[in-house]
CSV table of C-alpha atoms in Angstrom, one decimal:
chain,number,residue,atom,x,y,z
A,244,MET,CA,0.0,0.0,0.0
A,245,SER,CA,1.5,3.3,-1.0
A,246,LYS,CA,1.2,6.5,1.0
A,247,LYS,CA,-1.2,7.8,-1.6
A,248,ASP,CA,-3.6,4.9,-1.0
A,249,ILE,CA,-3.9,5.6,2.7
A,250,ASP,CA,-7.1,7.4,3.8
A,251,ILE,CA,-6.2,9.7,6.7
A,252,CYS,CA,-9.3,11.0,8.4
A,253,LYS,CA,-8.2,11.3,12.1
A,254,LEU,CA,-5.0,11.4,14.1
A,255,GLU,CA,-5.1,7.6,14.9
A,256,ASP,CA,-4.8,6.9,11.2
A,257,LEU,CA,-1.2,8.1,11.5
A,258,ASP,CA,-0.2,5.6,14.2
A,259,ARG,CA,0.5,2.8,11.8
A,260,LEU,CA,2.8,4.8,9.6
A,261,ARG,CA,6.6,4.8,9.7
A,262,SER,CA,6.9,7.9,7.6
A,263,ALA,CA,4.6,10.9,7.1
A,264,PRO,CA,2.0,10.6,4.4
A,265,LYS,CA,1.1,13.3,1.8
A,266,LEU,CA,-2.0,15.1,3.0
A,267,ASN,CA,-4.5,17.2,1.1
A,268,LYS,CA,-5.7,20.6,2.5
A,269,ASN,CA,-8.8,19.1,4.0
A,270,GLN,CA,-6.9,16.3,5.8
A,271,SER,CA,-4.4,18.8,7.1
A,272,LYS,CA,-7.1,21.1,8.4
A,273,ILE,CA,-8.9,18.2,10.3
A,274,LEU,CA,-5.6,16.9,11.8
A,275,LEU,CA,-4.4,20.4,12.8
A,276,ASN,CA,-7.7,21.0,14.6
A,277,GLU,CA,-7.4,17.6,16.4
A,278,VAL,CA,-3.7,18.0,17.4
A,279,SER,CA,-4.2,21.7,18.4
A,280,HIS,CA,-7.0,20.6,20.8
A,281,LEU,CA,-4.7,17.9,22.4
A,282,ILE,CA,-1.8,20.3,22.7
A,283,SER,CA,-3.9,22.9,24.3
A,284,LYS,CA,-4.8,20.4,27.1
A,285,SER,CA,-1.2,19.3,27.7
A,286,ASP,CA,1.2,20.9,30.1
A,287,TRP,CA,4.1,20.8,27.6
A,288,ILE,CA,5.1,18.9,24.5
A,289,THR,CA,8.1,17.1,23.2
A,290,ILE,CA,8.8,17.0,19.5
A,291,GLY,CA,10.6,14.3,17.6
A,292,VAL,CA,11.7,15.1,14.0
A,293,MET,CA,13.0,12.6,11.5
A,294,SER,CA,14.4,14.7,8.7
A,295,PRO,CA,16.8,14.3,5.8
A,296,SER,CA,18.7,17.4,7.1
A,297,LEU,CA,19.3,19.3,10.3
A,298,LYS,CA,18.1,22.5,8.6
A,299,ARG,CA,14.7,21.0,7.7
A,300,GLY,CA,14.4,19.5,11.2
A,301,ILE,CA,15.1,22.8,13.0
A,302,ASN,CA,12.7,24.6,10.6
A,303,ALA,CA,9.9,22.1,11.5
A,304,VAL,CA,10.4,22.9,15.2
A,305,ARG,CA,10.5,26.6,14.6
A,306,ARG,CA,7.1,26.4,12.7
A,307,ILE,CA,5.6,24.6,15.7
A,308,GLU,CA,6.9,27.2,18.1
A,309,GLU,CA,5.3,29.9,15.9
A,310,THR,CA,2.0,28.1,15.5
A,311,PHE,CA,1.6,27.6,19.2
A,312,GLU,CA,3.4,30.8,20.3
A,313,TYR,CA,6.0,28.9,22.3
A,314,ASN,CA,9.4,30.4,23.4
A,315,LYS,CA,12.2,29.6,20.9
A,316,MET,CA,14.1,26.5,22.1
A,317,LYS,CA,17.9,26.4,22.1
A,318,CYS,CA,20.0,24.0,20.1
A,319,ILE,CA,22.2,22.2,22.7
A,320,THR,CA,23.5,19.1,20.9
A,321,LEU,CA,24.0,19.2,17.1
A,322,PRO,CA,25.8,16.7,14.8
A,323,ASN,CA,29.2,17.6,13.3
A,324,SER,CA,28.4,16.3,9.9
A,325,GLU,CA,25.6,16.4,7.3
A,326,GLY,CA,23.1,13.6,7.0
A,327,PRO,CA,19.6,12.4,8.0
A,328,ILE,CA,18.8,13.4,11.6
A,329,PHE,CA,16.6,12.6,14.5
A,330,LEU,CA,15.9,15.7,16.5
A,331,LYS,CA,14.2,15.9,19.9
A,332,ALA,CA,12.9,19.2,21.3
A,333,ASN,CA,11.5,19.5,24.8
A,334,GLN,CA,9.3,22.5,25.4
A,335,LYS,CA,9.6,22.2,29.2
A,336,THR,CA,13.4,22.3,29.2
A,337,GLY,CA,13.6,24.6,26.1
A,338,GLU,CA,16.3,22.3,24.6
A,339,ILE,CA,16.8,20.8,21.2
A,340,HIS,CA,19.2,17.8,20.7
A,341,ALA,CA,19.9,16.3,17.3
A,342,ARG,CA,22.0,13.3,16.1
A,343,ILE,CA,22.7,11.7,12.7
A,344,GLU,CA,20.6,8.6,12.3
A,345,PHE,CA,20.1,6.5,9.2
A,346,GLY,CA,17.2,4.3,8.4
A,347,LEU,CA,14.4,6.4,9.8
A,348,GLY,CA,11.2,7.5,8.1
A,349,GLU,CA,10.5,11.2,7.7
A,350,GLY,CA,8.1,13.3,9.7
A,351,ILE,CA,7.2,15.0,13.0
A,352,LEU,CA,6.1,13.2,16.1
A,353,ILE,CA,4.5,15.2,19.0
A,354,SER,CA,4.1,13.9,22.5
A,355,CYS,CA,1.7,15.7,24.8
A,356,GLN,CA,3.1,15.7,28.3
A,357,TYR,CA,1.4,16.2,31.7
A,358,CYS,CA,2.5,17.2,35.2
A,359,ASP,CA,0.0,14.6,36.5
A,360,ASN,CA,1.8,11.2,36.0
A,361,SER,CA,-1.5,9.4,36.0
A,362,VAL,CA,-2.4,11.0,32.7
A,363,TYR,CA,-1.2,9.0,29.7
A,364,SER,CA,1.2,10.7,27.3
A,365,LYS,CA,0.6,9.6,23.7
A,366,THR,CA,2.9,10.2,20.7
A,367,ILE,CA,1.0,11.6,17.7
A,368,GLY,CA,2.2,11.4,14.1
A,369,PRO,CA,4.1,11.3,11.9
A,370,PHE,CA,3.1,14.6,10.4
A,371,PRO,CA,4.8,15.8,7.2
A,372,LEU,CA,7.8,18.1,7.8
A,373,ASP,CA,5.8,21.1,6.4
A,374,PHE,CA,2.6,20.3,8.3
A,375,PHE,CA,2.8,23.4,10.5
A,376,ASP,CA,4.0,25.9,7.7
């Protein structure tokens, strides 16, 4: 089944994917409304980005910060060479860490976090790298 054959109607439809699907405007609007609602109820988020380059990964985080009016996070750990990256950004600590990692899919993963440990944190995605543009 190709990415184009997958019908994405709700956030849960992304759960089975290793890489972000292509989304049309209607799908993007529905998913953005759903994820915005979940993020608004969380205490903070962590962002995982699987990207072919550091620049695209950082840009994806910056668009999320702008969309949700978060403080700009600082890049703490960055790779010394070019290549595909896995980036983790933590809104609570304000830190971004990235490393070169081969064999990953591509996309953005968002985990809603809560101060109350009894509330389940769920990872949502993968969203396309330009989802929050």
